[in-house]
Coordinates of C-alpha atoms and ligand atoms in Angstrom, one line a residue:
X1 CA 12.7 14.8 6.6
X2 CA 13.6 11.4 8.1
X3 CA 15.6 11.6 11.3
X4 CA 19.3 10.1 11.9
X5 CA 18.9 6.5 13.5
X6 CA 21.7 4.4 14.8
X7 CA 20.0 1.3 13.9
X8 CA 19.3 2.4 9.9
X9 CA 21.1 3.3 7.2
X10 CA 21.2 6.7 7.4
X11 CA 21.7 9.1 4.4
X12 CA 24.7 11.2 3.8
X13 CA 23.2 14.3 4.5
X14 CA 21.4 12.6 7.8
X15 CA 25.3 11.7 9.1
X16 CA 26.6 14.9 8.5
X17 CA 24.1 16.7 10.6
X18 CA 24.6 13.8 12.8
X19 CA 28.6 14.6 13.0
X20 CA 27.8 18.6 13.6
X21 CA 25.4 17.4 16.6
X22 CA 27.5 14.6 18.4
X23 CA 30.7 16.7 17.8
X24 CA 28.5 19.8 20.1
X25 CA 27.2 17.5 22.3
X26 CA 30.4 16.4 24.6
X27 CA 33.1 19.0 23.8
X28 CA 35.4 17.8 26.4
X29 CA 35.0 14.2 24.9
X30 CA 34.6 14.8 20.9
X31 CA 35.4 17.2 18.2
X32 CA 35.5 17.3 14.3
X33 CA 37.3 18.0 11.5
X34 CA 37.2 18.4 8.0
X35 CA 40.2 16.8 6.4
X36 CA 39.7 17.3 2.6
X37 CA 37.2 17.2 -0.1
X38 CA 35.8 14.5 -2.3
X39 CA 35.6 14.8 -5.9
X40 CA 32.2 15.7 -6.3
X41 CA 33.2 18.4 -3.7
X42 CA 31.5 17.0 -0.1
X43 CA 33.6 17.5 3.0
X44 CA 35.3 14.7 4.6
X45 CA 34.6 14.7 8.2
X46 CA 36.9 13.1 10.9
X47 CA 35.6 13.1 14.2
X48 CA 37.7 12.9 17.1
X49 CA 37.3 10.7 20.6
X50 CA 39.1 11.5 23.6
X51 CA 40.1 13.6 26.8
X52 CA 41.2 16.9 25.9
X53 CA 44.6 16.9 26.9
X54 CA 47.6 19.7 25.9
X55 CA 49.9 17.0 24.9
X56 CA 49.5 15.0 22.0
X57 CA 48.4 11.7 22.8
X58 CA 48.8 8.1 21.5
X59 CA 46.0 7.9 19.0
X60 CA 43.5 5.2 16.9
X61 CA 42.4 5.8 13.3
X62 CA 39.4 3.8 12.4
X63 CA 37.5 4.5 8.8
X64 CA 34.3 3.2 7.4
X65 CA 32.7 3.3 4.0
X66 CA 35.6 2.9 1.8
X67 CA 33.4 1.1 -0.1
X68 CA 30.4 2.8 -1.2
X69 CA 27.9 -0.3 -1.0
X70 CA 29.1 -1.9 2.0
X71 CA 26.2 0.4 4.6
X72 CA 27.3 -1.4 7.5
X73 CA 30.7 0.2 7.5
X74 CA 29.6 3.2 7.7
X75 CA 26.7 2.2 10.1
X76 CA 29.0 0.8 12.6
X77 CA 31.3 4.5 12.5
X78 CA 28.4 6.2 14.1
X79 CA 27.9 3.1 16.8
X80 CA 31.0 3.2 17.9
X81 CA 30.8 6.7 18.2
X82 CA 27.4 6.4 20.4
X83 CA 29.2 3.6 22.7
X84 CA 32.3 5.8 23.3
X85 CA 30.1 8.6 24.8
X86 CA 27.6 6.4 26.2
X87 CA 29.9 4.2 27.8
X88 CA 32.8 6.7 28.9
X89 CA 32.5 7.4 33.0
X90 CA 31.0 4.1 33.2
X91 CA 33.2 1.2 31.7
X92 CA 36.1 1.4 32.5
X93 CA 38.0 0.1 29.4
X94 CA 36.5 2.7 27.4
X95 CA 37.3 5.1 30.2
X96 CA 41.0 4.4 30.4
X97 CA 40.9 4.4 26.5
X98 CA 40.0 8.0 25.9
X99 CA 41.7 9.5 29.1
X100 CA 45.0 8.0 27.4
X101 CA 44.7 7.6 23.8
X102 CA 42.7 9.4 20.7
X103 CA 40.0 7.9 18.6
X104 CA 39.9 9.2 14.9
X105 CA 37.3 8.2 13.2
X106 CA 36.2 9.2 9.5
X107 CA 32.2 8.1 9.3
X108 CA 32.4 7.6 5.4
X109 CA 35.5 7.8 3.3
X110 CA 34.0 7.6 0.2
X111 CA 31.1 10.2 0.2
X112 CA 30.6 10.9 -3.5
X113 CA 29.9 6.6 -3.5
X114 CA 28.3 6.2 -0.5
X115 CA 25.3 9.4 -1.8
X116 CA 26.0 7.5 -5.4
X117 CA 24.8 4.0 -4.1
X118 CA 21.5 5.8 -2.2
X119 CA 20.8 7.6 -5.0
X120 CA 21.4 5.4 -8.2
X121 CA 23.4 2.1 -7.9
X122 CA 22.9 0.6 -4.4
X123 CA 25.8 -1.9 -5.6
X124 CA 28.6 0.9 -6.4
X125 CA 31.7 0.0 -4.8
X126 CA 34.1 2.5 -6.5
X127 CA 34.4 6.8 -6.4
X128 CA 32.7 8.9 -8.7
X129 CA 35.9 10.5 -10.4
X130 CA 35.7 10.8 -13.9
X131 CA 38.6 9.4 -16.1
X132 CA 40.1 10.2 -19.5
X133 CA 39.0 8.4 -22.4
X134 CA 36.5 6.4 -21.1
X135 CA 33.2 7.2 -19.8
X136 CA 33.9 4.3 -17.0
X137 CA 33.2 6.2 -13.5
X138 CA 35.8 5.9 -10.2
X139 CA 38.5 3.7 -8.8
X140 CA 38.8 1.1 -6.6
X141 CA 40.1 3.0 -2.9
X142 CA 41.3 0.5 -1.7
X143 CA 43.5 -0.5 -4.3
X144 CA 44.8 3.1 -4.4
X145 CA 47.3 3.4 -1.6
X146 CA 50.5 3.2 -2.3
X147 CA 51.6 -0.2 -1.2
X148 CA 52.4 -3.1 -4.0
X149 CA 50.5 -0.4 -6.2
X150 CA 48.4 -2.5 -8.8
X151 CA 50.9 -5.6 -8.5
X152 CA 48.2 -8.0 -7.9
X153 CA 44.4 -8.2 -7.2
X154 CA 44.1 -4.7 -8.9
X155 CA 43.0 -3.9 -12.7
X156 CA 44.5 -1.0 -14.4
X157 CA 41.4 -0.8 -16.3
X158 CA 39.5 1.9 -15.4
X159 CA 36.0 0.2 -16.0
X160 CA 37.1 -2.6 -13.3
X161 CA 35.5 -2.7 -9.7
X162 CA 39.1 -3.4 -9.0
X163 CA 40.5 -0.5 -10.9
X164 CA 43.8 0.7 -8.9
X165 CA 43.7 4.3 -10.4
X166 CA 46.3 6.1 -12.7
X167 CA 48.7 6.4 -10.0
X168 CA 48.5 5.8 -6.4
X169 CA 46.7 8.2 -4.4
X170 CA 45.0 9.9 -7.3
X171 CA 41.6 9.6 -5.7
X172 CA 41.5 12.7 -3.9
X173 CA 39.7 11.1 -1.2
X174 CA 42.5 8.2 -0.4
X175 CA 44.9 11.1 -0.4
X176 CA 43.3 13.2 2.5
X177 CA 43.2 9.9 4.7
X178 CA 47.1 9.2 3.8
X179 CA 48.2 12.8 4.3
X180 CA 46.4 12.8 7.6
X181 CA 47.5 9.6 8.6
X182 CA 51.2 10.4 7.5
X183 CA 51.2 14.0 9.2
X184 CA 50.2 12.2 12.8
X185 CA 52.0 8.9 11.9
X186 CA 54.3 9.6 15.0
X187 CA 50.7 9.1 17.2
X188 CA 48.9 6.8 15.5
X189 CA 49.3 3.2 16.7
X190 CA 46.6 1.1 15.0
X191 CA 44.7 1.8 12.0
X192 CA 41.0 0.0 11.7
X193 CA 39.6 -0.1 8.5
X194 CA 35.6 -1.8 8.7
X195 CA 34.4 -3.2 5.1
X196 CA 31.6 -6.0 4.5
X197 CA 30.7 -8.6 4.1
X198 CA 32.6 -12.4 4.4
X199 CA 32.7 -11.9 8.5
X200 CA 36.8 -11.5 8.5
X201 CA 39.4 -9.9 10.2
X202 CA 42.1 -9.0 8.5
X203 CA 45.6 -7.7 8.5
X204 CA 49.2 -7.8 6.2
X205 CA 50.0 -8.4 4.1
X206 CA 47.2 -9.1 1.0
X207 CA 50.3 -7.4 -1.3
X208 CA 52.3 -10.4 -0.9
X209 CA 52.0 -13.9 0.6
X210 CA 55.1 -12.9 2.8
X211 CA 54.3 -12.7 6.6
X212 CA 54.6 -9.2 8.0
X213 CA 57.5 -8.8 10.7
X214 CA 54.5 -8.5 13.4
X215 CA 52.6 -11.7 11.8
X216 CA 52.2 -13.7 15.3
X217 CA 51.7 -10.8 17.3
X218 CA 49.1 -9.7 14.7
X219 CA 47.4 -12.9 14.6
X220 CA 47.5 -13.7 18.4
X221 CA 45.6 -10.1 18.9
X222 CA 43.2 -10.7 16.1
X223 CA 42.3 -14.2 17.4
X224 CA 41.5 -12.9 20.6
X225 CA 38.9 -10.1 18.8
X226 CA 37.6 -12.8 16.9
X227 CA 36.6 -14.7 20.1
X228 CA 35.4 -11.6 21.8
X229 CA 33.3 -11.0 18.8
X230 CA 32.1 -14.6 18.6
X231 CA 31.4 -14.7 22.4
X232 CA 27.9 -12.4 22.3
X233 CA 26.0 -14.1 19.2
X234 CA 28.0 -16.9 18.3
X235 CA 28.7 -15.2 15.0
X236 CA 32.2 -16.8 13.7
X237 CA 34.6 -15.1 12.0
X238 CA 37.6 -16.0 10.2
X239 CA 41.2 -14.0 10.7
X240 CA 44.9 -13.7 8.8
X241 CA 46.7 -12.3 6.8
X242 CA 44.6 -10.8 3.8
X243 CA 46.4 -12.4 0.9
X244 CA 45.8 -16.6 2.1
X245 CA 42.6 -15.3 3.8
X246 CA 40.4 -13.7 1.4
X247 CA 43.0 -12.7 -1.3
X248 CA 45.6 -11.0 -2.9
X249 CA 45.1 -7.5 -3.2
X250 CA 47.9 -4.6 -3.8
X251 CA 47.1 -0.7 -2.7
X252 CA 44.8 -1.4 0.4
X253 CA 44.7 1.2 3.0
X254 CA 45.6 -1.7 6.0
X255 CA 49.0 -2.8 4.1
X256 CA 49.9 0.8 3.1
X257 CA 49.3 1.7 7.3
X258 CA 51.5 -0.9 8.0
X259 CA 54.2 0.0 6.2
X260 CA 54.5 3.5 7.8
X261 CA 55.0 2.2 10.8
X262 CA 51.5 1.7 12.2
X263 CA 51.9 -2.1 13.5
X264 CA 48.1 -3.0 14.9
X265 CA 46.9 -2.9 11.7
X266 CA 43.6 -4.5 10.7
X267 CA 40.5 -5.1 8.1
X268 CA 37.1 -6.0 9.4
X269 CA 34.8 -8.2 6.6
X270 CA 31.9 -7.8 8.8
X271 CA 28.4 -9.9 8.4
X272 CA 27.1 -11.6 7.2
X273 CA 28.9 -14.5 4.5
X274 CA 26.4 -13.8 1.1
X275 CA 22.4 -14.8 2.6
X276 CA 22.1 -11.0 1.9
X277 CA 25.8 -9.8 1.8
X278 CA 25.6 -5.6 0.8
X279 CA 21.9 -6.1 1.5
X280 CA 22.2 -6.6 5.1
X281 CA 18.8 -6.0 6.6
X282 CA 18.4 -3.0 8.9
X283 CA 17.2 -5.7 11.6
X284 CA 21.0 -6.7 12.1
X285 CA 22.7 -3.4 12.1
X286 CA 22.6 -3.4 15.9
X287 CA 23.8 -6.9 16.7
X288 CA 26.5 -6.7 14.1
X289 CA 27.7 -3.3 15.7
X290 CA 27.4 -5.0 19.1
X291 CA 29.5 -7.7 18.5
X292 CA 31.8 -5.9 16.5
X293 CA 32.2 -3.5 19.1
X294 CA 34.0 -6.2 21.3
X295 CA 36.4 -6.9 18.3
X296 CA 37.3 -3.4 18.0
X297 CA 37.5 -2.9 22.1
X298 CA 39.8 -6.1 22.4
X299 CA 42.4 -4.7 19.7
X300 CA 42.2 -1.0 21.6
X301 CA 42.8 -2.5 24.9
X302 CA 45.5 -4.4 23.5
X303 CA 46.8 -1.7 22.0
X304 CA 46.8 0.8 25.1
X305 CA 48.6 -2.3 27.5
X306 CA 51.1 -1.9 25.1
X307 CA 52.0 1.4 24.4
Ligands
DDK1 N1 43.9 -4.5 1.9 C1 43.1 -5.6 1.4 C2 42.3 -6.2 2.6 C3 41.6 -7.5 2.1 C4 40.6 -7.1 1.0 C5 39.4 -6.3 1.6 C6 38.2 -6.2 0.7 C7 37.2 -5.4 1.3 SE1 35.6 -5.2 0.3 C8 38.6 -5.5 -0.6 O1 39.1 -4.4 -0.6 O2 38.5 -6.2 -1.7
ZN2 ZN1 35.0 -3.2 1.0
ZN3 ZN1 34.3 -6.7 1.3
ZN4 ZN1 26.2 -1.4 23.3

């Protein structure tokens, strides 16, 4: 059988033995957890980053593969996992980072799409839930939260790729990542939500046009990790709020976060803009994760001066 490769799209059952390994490797540093089901019955595995420590500490959620076509997400989970082991002892950012603060991160949210789209349909976006009276498969996760639930840039028709579900948080998977989320809200200070492609960073609100009560500190912070990120390859990226920048969309995970009280809330559009857009060669997994690794590391830092 192939072997798990942090510069390949790996398969789903090449991640999990991936998460059972790396979570073994460094328990001091990382451990895992299994936070729910899907609907087709996988487990959902959140690793955790940081210094054991008794207390509870301050803590960052970040979560790839909402979307099951999008294989960059999901690659860029399991880099940022590599660099945080590789790099803590060493650099100091990442040092200070996990001696003081958490790292949650769930590898692939949507498992029953992400197997789905290596399987059968490399451009499935959706779950794999089945829904009454049509024979239509999945909704849309990330118009599933409850936040302007299926106001605008959401379909209440079940055979849409925009389809916002019968009611929010039906999709059992988009209700494990909220419970979680809600049962450590009073840790977690920024949630990080990686999606391609359109190379944007995002944040609230894409419910409304109205500017979230954190809008210039939340676009100050994301122009900085835009810069970082632009600063190794010269990739640009653009950044606002999600409903002027890319566009309206009600029941995303990022405004839903906000709106329980986690302020550094963001949406990464990673590469590239539509020269192969879900179809991003295996050739640029490793200088996307690379540069998106200095976005990610500008908002943490940012996040942990400001505690
Ligand atoms: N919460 C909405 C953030 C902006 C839209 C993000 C994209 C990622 Se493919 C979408 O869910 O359509
Ligand atoms: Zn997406
Ligand atoms: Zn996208
Ligand atoms: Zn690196």
């Amino acid at each position: 059988p192939r072997a798990h490769s942090y510069t390949k799209y790996n398969t789903w059952s090449e991640i999990e033995s991936w998460i059972s390994s790396i979570a073994s490797s460094n328990p001091s540093l990382i451990s895992k957890q299994v936070i729910g089901q899907t609907y087709e019955g996988r487990s959902m595995h959140l690793l955790k980053l940081g210094k054991s420590s008794g207390s509870a500490k301050p803590a960052v959620f970040i979560d790839c593969g909402i979307h099951a076509r999008e294989w960059i997400s999901p690659a860029f989970c399991q880099w940022y996992v590599k660099e945080a082991l590789e790099k803590y002892g060493s650099d100091s950012e990442m040092t200070n980072l996990l001696n003081t603060m958490d790292v949650y991160v769930l590898p692939v949210f949507n498992v029953d799409g992400y197997v789905y789209s290596h399987t059968t349909d490399r451009m499935w976006r959706k779950t794999r839930s089945r829904l009454s009276g049509t024979s239509c498969r999945g909704t849309d996760p990330n118009r599933n939260f409850d936040a302007g639930w299926c106001t605008i840039g959401a379909s209440s028709n079940p055979c849409s790729e925009t389809f916002c579900g019968k009611t929010p948080e039906s999709e059992i998977e988009a209700k494990n990542v909220a419970d979680f989320i809600r049962s450590n809200k009073s840790t977690i200070k920024a949630y990080i939500t990686v999606h391609s492609y359109s190379q944007l960073l995002l944040f609230p609100y894409s419910y409304s046009y109205g500017l979230a009560a954190d809008h210039s500190e939340l676009m100050s912070v994301a122009k900085g990790a835009s810069s970082a990120l632009t600063s190794l390859y010269g990739t640009r990226y653009t950044y606002g709020p999600g409903a002027s920048t890319i566009y309206p969309a009600a029941g995303g995970s990022d405004d839903w976060a906000y709106d329980l009280g986690v302020k550094y809330s963001y949406t990464f559009e990673l590469r590239d803009t539509g020269y192969y857009g879900f179809l991003l060669p295996e050739s640029q997994i490793k200088p996307t994760c690379e540069e998106t690794m200095l976005a990610v590391n500008y908002i943490t830092s940012y996040v942990l001066k400001n505690l």
